[in-house]
Structure formats: structure tokens, C-alpha cells
Coordinates of C-alpha atoms and ligand atoms in Angstrom, one line a residue:
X7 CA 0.0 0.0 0.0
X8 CA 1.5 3.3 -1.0
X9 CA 1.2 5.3 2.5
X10 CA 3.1 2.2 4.1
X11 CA 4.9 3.0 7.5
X12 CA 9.1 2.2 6.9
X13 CA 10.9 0.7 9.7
X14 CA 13.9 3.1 9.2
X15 CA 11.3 5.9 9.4
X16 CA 10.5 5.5 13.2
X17 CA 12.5 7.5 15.6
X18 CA 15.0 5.0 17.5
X19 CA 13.6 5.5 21.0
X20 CA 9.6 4.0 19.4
X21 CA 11.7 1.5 18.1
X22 CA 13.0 0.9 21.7
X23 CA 9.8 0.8 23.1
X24 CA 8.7 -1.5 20.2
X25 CA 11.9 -3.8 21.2
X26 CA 10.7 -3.6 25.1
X27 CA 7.2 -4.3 24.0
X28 CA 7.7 -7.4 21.6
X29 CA 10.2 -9.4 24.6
X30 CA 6.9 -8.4 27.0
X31 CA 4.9 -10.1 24.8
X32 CA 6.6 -13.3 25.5
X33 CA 8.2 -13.0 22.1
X34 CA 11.6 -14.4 23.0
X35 CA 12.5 -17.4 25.0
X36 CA 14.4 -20.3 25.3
X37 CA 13.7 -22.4 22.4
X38 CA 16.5 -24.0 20.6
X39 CA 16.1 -22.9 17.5
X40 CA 17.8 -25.2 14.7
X41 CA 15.9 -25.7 11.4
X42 CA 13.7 -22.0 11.3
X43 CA 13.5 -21.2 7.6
X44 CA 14.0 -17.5 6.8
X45 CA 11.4 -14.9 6.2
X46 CA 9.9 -15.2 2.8
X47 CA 10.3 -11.8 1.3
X48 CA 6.5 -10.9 0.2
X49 CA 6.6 -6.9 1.9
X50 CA 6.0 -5.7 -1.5
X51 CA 2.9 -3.8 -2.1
X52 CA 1.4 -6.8 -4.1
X53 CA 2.1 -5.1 -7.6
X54 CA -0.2 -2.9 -6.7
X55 CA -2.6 -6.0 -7.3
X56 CA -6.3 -4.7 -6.2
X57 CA -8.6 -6.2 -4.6
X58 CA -6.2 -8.3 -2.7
X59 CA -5.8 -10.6 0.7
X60 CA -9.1 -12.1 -0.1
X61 CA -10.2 -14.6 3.1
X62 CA -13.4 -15.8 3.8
X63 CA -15.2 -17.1 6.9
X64 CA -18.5 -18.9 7.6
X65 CA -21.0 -16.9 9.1
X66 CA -24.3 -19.1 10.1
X67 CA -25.3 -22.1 8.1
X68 CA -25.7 -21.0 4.6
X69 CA -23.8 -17.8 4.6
X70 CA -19.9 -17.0 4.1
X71 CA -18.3 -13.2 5.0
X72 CA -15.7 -12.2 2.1
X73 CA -13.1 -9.8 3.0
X74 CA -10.4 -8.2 1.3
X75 CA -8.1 -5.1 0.7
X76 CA -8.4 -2.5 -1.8
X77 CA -5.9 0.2 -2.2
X78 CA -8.8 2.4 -3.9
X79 CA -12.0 3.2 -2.9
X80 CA -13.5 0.7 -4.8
X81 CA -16.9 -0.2 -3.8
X82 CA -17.6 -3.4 -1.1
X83 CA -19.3 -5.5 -3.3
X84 CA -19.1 -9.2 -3.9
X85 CA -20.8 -10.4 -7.0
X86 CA -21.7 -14.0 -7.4
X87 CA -22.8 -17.5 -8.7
X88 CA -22.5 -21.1 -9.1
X89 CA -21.2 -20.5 -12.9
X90 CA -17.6 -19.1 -14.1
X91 CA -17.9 -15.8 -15.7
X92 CA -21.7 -15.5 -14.5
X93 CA -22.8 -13.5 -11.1
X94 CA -26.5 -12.8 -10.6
X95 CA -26.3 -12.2 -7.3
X96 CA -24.4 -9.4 -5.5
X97 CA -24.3 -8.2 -1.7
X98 CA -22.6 -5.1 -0.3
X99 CA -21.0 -4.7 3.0
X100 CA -18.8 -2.3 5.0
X101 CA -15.5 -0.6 4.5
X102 CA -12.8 -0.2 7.6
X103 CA -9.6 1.6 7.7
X104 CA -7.0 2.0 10.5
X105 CA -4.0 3.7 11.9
X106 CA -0.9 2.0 13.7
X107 CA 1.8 4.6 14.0
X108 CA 2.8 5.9 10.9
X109 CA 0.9 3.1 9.1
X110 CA -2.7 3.4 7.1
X111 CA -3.8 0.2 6.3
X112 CA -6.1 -0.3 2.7
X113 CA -9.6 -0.3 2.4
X114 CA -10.6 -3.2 4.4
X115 CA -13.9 -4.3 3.1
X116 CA -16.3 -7.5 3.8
X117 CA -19.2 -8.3 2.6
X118 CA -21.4 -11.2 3.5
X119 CA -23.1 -13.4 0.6
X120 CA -26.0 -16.3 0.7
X121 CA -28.2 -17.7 1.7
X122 CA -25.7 -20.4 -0.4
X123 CA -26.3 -24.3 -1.3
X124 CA -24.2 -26.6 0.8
X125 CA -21.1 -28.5 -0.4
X126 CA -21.0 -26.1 -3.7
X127 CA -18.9 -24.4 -5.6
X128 CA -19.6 -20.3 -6.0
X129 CA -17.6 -18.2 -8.4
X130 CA -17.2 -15.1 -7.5
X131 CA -15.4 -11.3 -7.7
X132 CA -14.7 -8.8 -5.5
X133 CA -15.2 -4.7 -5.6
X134 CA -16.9 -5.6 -9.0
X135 CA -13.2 -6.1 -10.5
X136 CA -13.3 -7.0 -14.1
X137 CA -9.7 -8.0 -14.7
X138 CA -10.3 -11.8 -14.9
X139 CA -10.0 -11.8 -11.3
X140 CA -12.5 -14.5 -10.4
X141 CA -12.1 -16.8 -7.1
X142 CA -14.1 -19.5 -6.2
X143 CA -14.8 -21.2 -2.9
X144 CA -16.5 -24.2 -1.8
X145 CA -19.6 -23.6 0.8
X146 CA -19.2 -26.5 3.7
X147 CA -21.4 -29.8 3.7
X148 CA -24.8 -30.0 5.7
X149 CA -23.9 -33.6 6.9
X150 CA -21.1 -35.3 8.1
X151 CA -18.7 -36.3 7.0
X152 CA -16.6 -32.7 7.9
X153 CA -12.8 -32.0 7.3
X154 CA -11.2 -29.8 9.1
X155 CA -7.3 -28.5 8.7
X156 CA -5.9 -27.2 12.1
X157 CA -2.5 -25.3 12.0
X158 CA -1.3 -23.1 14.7
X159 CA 1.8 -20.2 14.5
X160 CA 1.6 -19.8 10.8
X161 CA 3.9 -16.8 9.9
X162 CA 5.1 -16.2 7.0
X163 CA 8.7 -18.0 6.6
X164 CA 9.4 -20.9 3.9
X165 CA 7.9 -23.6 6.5
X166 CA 5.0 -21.5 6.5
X167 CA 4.9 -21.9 2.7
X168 CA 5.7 -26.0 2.7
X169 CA 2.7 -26.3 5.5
X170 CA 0.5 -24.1 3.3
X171 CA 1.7 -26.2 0.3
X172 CA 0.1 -29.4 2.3
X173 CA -2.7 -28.6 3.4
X174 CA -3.9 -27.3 -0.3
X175 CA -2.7 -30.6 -1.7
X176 CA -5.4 -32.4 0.7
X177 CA -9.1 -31.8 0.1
X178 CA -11.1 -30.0 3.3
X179 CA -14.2 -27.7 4.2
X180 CA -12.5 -25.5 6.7
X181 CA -9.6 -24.5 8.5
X182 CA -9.1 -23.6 12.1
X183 CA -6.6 -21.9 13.4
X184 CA -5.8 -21.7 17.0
X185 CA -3.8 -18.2 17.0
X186 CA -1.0 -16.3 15.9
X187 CA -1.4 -15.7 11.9
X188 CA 1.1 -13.4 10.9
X189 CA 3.6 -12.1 13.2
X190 CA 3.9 -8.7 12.1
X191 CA 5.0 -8.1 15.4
X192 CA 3.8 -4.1 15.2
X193 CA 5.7 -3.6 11.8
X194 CA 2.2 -3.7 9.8
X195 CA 3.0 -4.5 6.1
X196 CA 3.9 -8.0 7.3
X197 CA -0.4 -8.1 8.0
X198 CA -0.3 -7.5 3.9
X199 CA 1.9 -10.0 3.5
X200 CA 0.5 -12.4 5.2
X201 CA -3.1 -12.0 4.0
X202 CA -1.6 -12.0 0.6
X203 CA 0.3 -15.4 1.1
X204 CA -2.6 -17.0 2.5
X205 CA -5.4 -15.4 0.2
X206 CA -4.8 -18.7 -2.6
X207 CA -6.2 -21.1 0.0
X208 CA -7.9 -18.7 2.6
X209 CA -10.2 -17.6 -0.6
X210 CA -11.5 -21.3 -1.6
X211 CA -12.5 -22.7 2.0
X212 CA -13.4 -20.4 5.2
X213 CA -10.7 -19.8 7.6
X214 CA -12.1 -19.3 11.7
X215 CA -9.5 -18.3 13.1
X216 CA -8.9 -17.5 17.3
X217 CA -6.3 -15.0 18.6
X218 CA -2.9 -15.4 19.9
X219 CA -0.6 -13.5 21.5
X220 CA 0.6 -12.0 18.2
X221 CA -2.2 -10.4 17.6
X222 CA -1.8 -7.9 20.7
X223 CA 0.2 -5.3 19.2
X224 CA -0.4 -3.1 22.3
X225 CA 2.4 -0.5 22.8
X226 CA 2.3 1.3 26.2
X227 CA 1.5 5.0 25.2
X228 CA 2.0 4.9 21.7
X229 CA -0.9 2.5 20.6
X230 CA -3.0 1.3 23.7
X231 CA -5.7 -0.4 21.7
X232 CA -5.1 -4.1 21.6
X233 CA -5.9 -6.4 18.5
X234 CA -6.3 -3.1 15.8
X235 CA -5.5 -5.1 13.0
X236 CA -6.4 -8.5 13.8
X237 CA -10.5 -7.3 14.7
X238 CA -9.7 -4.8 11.6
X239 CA -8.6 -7.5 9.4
X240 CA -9.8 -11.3 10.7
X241 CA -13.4 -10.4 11.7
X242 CA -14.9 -13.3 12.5
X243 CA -19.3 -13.9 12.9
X244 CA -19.2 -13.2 17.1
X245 CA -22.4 -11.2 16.5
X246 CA -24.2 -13.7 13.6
X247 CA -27.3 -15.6 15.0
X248 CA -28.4 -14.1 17.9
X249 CA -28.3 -16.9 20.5
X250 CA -24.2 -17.8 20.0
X251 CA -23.4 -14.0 20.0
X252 CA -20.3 -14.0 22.5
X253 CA -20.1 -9.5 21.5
X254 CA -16.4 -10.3 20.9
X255 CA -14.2 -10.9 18.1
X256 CA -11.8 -12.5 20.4
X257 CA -14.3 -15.1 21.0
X258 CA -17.2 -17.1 19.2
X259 CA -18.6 -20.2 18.6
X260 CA -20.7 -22.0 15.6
X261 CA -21.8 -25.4 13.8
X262 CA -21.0 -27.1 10.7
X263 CA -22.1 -30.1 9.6
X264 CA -26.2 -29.1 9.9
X265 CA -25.0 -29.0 14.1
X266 CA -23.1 -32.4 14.0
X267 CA -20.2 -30.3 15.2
X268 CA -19.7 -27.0 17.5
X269 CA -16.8 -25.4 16.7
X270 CA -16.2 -23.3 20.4
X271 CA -13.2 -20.3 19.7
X272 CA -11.5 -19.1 23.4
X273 CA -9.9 -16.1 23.7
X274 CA -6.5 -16.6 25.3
X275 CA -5.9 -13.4 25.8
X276 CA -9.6 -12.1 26.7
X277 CA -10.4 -11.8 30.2
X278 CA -11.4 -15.4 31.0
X279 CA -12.7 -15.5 34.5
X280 CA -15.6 -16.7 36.4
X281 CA -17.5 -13.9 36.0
X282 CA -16.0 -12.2 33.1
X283 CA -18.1 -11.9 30.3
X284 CA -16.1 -14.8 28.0
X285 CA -16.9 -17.7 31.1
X286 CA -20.3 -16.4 31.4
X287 CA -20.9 -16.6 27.3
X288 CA -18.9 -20.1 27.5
X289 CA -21.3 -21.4 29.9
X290 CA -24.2 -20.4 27.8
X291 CA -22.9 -21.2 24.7
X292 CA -22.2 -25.2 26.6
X293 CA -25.4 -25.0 27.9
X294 CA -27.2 -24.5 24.8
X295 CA -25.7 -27.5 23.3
X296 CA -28.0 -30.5 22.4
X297 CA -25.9 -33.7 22.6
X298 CA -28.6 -35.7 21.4
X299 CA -27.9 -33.9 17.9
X300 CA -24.8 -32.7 18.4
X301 CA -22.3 -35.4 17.7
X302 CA -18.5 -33.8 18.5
X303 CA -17.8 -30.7 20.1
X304 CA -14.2 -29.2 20.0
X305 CA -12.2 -25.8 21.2
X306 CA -9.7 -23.8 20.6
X307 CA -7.5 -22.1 22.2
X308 CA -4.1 -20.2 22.0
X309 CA -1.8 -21.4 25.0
X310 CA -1.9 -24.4 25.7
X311 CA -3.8 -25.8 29.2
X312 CA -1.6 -29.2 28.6
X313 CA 2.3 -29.4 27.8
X314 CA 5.3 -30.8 28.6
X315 CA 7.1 -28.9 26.3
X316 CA 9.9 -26.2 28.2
X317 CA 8.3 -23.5 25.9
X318 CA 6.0 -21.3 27.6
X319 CA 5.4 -23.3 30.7
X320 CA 2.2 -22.7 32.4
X321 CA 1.1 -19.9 30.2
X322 CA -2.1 -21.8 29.7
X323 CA -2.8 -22.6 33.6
X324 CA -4.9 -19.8 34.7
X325 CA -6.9 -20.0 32.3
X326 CA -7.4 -23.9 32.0
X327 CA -8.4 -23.5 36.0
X328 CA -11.2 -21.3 35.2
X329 CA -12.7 -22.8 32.3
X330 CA -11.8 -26.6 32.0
X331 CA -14.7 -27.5 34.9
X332 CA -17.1 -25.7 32.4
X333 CA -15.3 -28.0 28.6
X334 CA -16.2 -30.7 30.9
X335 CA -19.3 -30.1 32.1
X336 CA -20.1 -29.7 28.3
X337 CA -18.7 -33.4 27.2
X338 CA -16.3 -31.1 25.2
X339 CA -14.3 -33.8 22.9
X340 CA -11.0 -32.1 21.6
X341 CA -9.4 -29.0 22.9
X342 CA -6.9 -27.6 20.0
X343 CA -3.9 -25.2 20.8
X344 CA -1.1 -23.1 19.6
X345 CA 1.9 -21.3 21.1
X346 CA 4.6 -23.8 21.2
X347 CA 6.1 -24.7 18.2
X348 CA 5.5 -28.1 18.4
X349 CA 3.5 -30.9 18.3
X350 CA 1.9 -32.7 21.3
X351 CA -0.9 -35.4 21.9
X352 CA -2.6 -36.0 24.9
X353 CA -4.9 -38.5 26.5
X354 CA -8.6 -37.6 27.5
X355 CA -7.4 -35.5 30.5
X356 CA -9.1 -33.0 33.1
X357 CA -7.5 -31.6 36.5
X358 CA -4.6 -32.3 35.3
X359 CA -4.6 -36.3 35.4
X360 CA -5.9 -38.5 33.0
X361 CA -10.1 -39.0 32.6
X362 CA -12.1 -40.9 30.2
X363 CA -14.9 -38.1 30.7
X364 CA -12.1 -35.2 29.5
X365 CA -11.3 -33.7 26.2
X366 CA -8.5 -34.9 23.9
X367 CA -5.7 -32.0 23.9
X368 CA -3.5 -31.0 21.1
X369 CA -0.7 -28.6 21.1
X370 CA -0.3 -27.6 17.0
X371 CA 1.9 -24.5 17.0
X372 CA 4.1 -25.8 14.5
X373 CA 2.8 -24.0 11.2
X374 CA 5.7 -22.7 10.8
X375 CA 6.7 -19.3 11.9
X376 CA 10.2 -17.6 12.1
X377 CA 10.6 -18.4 16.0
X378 CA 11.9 -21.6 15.0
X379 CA 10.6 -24.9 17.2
X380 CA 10.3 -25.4 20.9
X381 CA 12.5 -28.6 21.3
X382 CA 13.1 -29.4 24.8
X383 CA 10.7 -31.3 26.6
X384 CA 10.4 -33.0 30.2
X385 CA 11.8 -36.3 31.0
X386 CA 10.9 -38.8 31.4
X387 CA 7.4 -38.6 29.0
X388 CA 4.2 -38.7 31.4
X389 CA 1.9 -41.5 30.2
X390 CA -0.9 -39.0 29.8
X391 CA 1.4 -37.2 26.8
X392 CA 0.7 -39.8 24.1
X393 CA 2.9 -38.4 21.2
X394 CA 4.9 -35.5 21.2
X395 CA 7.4 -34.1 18.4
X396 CA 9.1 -30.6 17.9
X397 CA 8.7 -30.7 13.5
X398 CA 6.7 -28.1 11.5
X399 CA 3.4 -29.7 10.4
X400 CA -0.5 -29.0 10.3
X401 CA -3.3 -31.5 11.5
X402 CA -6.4 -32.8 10.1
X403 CA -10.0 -34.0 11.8
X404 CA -12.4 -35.8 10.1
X405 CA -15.5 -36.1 11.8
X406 CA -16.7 -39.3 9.6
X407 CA -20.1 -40.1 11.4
X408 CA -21.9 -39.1 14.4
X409 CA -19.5 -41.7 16.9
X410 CA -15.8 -41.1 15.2
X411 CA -13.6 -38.9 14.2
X412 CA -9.9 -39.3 13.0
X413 CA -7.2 -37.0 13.8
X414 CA -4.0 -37.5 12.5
X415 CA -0.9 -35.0 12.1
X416 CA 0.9 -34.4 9.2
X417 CA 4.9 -33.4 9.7
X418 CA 6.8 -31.7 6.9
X419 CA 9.3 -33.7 6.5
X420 CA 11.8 -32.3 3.9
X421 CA 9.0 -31.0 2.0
X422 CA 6.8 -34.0 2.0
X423 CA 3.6 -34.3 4.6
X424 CA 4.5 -37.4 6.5
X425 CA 1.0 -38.5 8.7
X426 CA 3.0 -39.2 11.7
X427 CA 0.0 -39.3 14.4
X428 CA -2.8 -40.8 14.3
X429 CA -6.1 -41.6 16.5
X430 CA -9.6 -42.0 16.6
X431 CA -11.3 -39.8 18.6
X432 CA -14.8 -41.4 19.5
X433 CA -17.5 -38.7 20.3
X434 CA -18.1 -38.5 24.1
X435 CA -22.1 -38.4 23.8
X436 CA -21.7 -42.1 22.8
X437 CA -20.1 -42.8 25.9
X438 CA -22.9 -43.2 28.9
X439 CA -20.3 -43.0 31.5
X440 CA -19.9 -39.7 31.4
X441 CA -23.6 -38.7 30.6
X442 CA -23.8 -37.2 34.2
X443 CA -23.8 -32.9 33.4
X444 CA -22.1 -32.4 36.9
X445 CA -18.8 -31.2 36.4
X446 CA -16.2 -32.2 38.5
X447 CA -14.3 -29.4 41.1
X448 CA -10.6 -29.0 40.3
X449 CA -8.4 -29.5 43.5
Ligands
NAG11 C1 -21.0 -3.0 -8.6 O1 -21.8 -4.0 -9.1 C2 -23.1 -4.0 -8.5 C3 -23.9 -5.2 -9.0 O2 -23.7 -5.4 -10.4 C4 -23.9 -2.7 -8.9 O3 -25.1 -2.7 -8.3 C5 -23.0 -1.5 -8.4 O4 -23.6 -0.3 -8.9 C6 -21.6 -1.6 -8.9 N1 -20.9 -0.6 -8.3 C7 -20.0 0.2 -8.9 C8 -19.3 1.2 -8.1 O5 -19.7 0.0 -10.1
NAG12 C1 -20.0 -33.0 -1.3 O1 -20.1 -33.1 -2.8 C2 -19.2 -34.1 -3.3 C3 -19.2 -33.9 -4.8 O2 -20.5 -33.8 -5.3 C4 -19.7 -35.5 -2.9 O3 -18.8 -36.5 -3.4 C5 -19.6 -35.5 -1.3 O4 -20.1 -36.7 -0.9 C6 -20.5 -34.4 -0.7 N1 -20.2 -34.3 0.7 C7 -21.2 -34.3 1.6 C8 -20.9 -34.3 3.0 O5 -22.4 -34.2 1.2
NAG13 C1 -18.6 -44.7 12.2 O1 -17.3 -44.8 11.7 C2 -16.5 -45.8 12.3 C3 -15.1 -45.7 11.7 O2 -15.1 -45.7 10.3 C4 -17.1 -47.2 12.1 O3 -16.3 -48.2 12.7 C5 -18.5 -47.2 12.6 O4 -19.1 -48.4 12.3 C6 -19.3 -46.0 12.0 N1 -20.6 -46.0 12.7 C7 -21.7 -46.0 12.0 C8 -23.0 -45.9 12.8 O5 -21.7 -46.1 10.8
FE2_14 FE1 1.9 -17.7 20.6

């Protein structure tokens, strides 16, 4: 974008603070850091390509939220339809802008289409563009079976681009993504990047995407509003139907799969406790929840509540002490995290021991961002930690029917996804012992 903030712009002491500000974050730390690939170099303007960093997200059953960038002030309309080159239908949204430093982002436009067919294909364009710009997406299935991708800690190195290279080689209806997209790290033309790097897959299938601590970007004094970019740019549908509304973008929760599967997104790095208004719209959101037709429920989250990797230790805690009696109250199946750069299967666990009536955890930060991977892990391996391995990678979860689902993990191994994990995960509505709702006190 042409009004682009420059790095060797900013006076040396805001560059200071920004320094002091990313190791706050919890930016550095001890990893061992052996294989990271380097940046890719994509902080071009994207030839001035417009519209551009098209994503889109599901919003309700039968609708989908395009956004994208415009450097222009091209109009926010998606036109549309289920034939190449035709579009009889249109819908117009909103347009957003913002300010971070010396940066002014594009137009930021999205506009929401449908009501749309399941499992079908939609051609579409964006701001009316007419330069044989035309995407196409595929609208999830209504029924089972559901395939979701879940990658964690994406950035935007050459692992990034070998996980990203993956995942589109495999067929899928959605991807989650537990947290930290782009590490910008405050230096905002990386957000471009990014959304430009991603927009060839993250324009065909919805992307739902939770925060992580990446997306912070708070800078005492300077810029004290947290998540500018990442509410300006990944808005995802927290306000959609009116009885999920969570009011947040930081969290949300929805169904695929005609309500075979609730999807829940936690905010890490919301406030999350007992009385705070993400438990009290967790416990709502659970409560609404039909198990009788609701066959898997998973969440999301950034940090980690289980580990036994050295990276980030106990980040997660607080937050798994306020909320885990809840996951479990709610038969929650599979928690899915971020944060360390790594890979790590647990057990079904709650209170911090092993429990049939518990949720399956999974660390998946290893997308592949410039941090490099967290490597050292306790010893000896607790018997609740199933499979653990510090490679980049991405997982998949295919809910086949309303009893299993199979996870597996894929690690790129030089260049090739290797399905190194694998287990079926077997829906804990089908399991009578833990039918009981009461949720069991944590120490
Ligand atoms: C964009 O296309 C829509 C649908 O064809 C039309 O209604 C609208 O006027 C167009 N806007 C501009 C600015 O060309
Ligand atoms: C989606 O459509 C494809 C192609 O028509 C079909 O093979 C597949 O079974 C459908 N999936 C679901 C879940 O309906
Ligand atoms: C669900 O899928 C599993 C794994 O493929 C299979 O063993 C089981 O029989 C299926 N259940 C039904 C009801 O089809
Ligand atoms: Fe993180």
C-alpha cells in the first residue's frame, strides 16, 4: 500500500519501546532454534494487485463473510454465482480503515453473501473487479462427513509456505486456526503479506481463526488499543445468529455439519474468569448444546492448558483452572492449541490427570513461523502425553459419522507431509459413563 509506514522511518527510542514491548509479549524465549526457515520476502505492495488478501469465513449455516483489501475506494461489493464468468447475485458490505503509528492500512472491506447451497462451488469477484480476477470457494457440507485442517503459529517463513503447500494438496471444508497468523509483530506491512500469502487457500474454503498473543500489538503510550488489525482484518461472525453471539471478536462459537459439530473459539488473551463476560458466554454457549444432535464438540485455544514442552510453561494454567470444569461439564471432545512450536498429543485429561470423561488435547503450534521450534521437553514422558514431536506440520480432523472422528498430524518432512500421528477420537455423547452434566471441582 502506497502510504506504508518504513521501519527506518520510526525514531530510534519508538523502536526501543517497540523492542521492550515485543520481549513483553513473550516473544523471545528459550527455544533451541535449529531448522527456522527465513522470512519469505513478500513486503511488496502486491504489484499494486487490487482487490487483494481475499479470506473468507463462515457466518451461520448458509452464509460466508468475504473480506479483502483495496488500495482504492473501490466499492464493497461481492458479486456472485455457481457459474464461471456468470454472477446474478451481489451483496454489499462495509469498508474499515485504520492507523498504527505511521501506518494506514487499505480499504478493508467485507461483505457477506447467501443464503448459499451446501457443499457447492460459488464463483465469485470482488469490488466488481473485471480484470479476470475471479475466485471460487466451496460452501461446507450440511452432513457429516466434515474436514477440518488445524495449524497453529503460521507466519510467514518458507515452512510457512511447505505447510501451506500441504494442506492445499489435501481436500477439506474449513480450516481452524488456533492463534497467531502473521507475526507482524507491530511492523504492519507483514499483516499484507501475510493476507496475501494465504489469500490462494484462505479464498477457496473459510478460515475461523482464534487469537494469539501475536495479535496484541499493544504498545504502552503509543498504541494502547489491543488487536487493531487483527479485529480490523480477521473479523470473524461473534455477533451472527443471535443466540451464539459472544459480542467479541476475540471469542465465538458455531456449527457445521447441519449442528453435527460445535466449533467453540476461546480467547487466550480475553479476560477469561468466572464472571467475566467470556466464562459467562462459555457457559451459555455449553449450555445450549444439544448432545442428542450434536455429535463432537471441540475448542480452541491459543496457549496451551496441557504441555510438557519447556516452551511457555504454564502460560495456559490460569486460564485452563477457570474454564476446563465448564469443557467438561459440556462433554467437550477435543481442545486444539497453539503457542509452542511443536507438536503434542494428549490423553482424554481433566484436572490435570488422565479422565475418560475429559477432552483430547493437542498442542499444533508448528505452522511454521520464524521463531523456530520449541524442542526441549520434560523427561521422562508422562503416560498422559501420548505423542509428542518438535517438527513443523499442520493436522487434520475428520468427523466421519456421528461416533468417530480421525485425527491425524501431518509433519513436513523435507518438504513432503509425512502423517506421523494418528487416532480415533470417538464422540463423548456415545459414551454413557460420562452422561452425568455435573462437572467435577478441580483440586
Ligand atoms: C457494482 O456491481 C453491482 C452489481 O452489479 C452494482 O449494483 C453496483 O452499482 C456496482 N458498483 C460500482 C461502483 O460499479
Ligand atoms: C459433497 O459433494 C461431493 C461432490 O458432489 C460429494 O462427493 C460429497 O459426498 C459431498 N459431501 C457431503 C458431506 O455431502
Ligand atoms: C462410524 O465410523 C467408524 C469408523 O469408520 C465405524 O467403525 C463405525 O461403524 C461407524 N458408525 C456407524 C454408525 O456407521
Ligand atoms: Fe503464541
Amino acid at each position: 500500500m502506497e502510504k506504508t509506514a518504513n521501519v527506518a522511518t520510526l525514531p530510534l527510542f519508538l523502536l526501543l519501546v517497540l523492542a521492550a514491548a515485543a520481549s513483553a509479549g513473550g516473544v523471545t524465549s528459550g527455544y533451541v532454534r535449529p531448522t527456522a526457515r527465513a522470512a519469505i520476502s513478500v513486503l511488496h505492495d502486491g504489484d499494486g494487485r487490487t482487490p487483494q488478501q481475499v479470506h473468507i469465513s463462515a457466518v451461520g449455516s448458509d452464509k460466508m463473510r468475504i473480506s479483502w483489501i483495496t488500495t482504492d475506494d473501490a466499492p464493497a461489493t461481492v458479486e456472485y454465482g455457481t457459474v464461471s464468468g456468470e454472477y446474478p447475485f451481489s451483496s454489499t458490505g462495509t469498508t474499515t480503515t485504520y492507523t498504527y503509528l505511521l501506518y494506514h492500512s487499505g480499504k478493508i472491506h467485507d461483505a457477506i453473501i447467501g443464503p448459499l447451497q451446501p457443499n457447492t462451488t460459488y464463483f465469485y469477484r470482488c469490488s466488481n473487479h473485471t480484470t479476470g480476477d475471479e475466485l471460487s470457494l466451496r460452501t461446507p457440507p450440511s452432513t457429516l462427513p466434515f474436514r477440518f485442517v488445524v495449524v497453529g503459529d503460521l507466519g510467514q517463513t518458507g515452512w510457512t509456505k511447505s505447510t501451506l503447500t500441504h494442506i492445499g494438496a489435501v481436500d477439506h471444508d474449513m480450516l481452524l486456526l488456533p492463534g497467531d497468523l502473521s507475526y507482524a509483530d507491530f511492523y504492519q506491512p507483514r499483516w499484507d503479506s501475510f493476507g496475501r500469502l494465504v489469500e490462494p487457500l484462505a479464498s477457496k474454503r473459510p478460515w475461523m481463526v482464534t487469537q494469539g498473543n501475536h495479535e496484541v500489538e499493544k504498545i504502552p503510550l503509543f498504541h494502547s488499543t489491543p488487536f487493531t488489525a487483527y479485529n480490523a482484518r480477521w473479523r470473524m461472525p461473534y455477533d451472527g445468529e443471535a443466540a451464539t453471539a459472544s459480542g467479541s471478536n476475540l471469542y465465538y462459537s458455531f456449527d457445521v455439519a447441519g449442528g453435527a459439530v460445535h466449533v467453540i473459539m476461546l480467547g487466550s488473551y480475553a479476560d477469561y474468569s468466572p464472571g467475566s463476560p467470556q466464562h459467562t458466554w462459555l457457559e451459555s454457549d455449553l449450555a445450549r448444546i444439544d448432545r442428542a444432535t450434536t455429535a463432537f464438540v471441540i475448542a480452541l485455544v491459543h496457549a496451551p492448558w496441557y504441555s510438557t514442552n519447556a516452551a511457555h510453561r504454564g502460560e495456559g494454567d490460569a486460564m485452563r483452572r477457570a474454564m476446563e470444569p465448564l469443557l467438561r461439564g459440556g462433554h467437550v471432545d477435543a481442545v486444539f492449541a497453539g503457542h509452542v512450536h511443536a507438536y503434542e498429543r494428549f490423553a482424554r485429561v481433566y484436572g490435570g490427570r488422565e479422565d475418560a470423561c475429559g477432552a483430547v488435547h493437542v498442542t499444533v503450534g508448528d505452522g511454521g513461523n520464524r521463531e523456530g521450534l520449541a524442542t526441549r521437553y520434560d523427561e521422562p514422558q508422562p503416560a498422559m502425553s501420548v505423542f509428542r514431536e518438535a517438527s513443523f506440520g499442520h493436522g487434520r480432523l475428520e468427523v466421519v459419522n456421528a461416533t468417530h472422528a480421525l485425527w491425524t498430524w501431518h509433519r513436513n518432512d523435507d518438504d513432503v507431509a509425512v502423517a506421523a500421528d494418528e487416532v480415533w477420537i470417538t464422540s463423548l455423547a456415545a459414551n454413557p459413563a460420562c452422561s452425568n452434566k455435573d462437572s467435577v471441582s478441580l483440586e
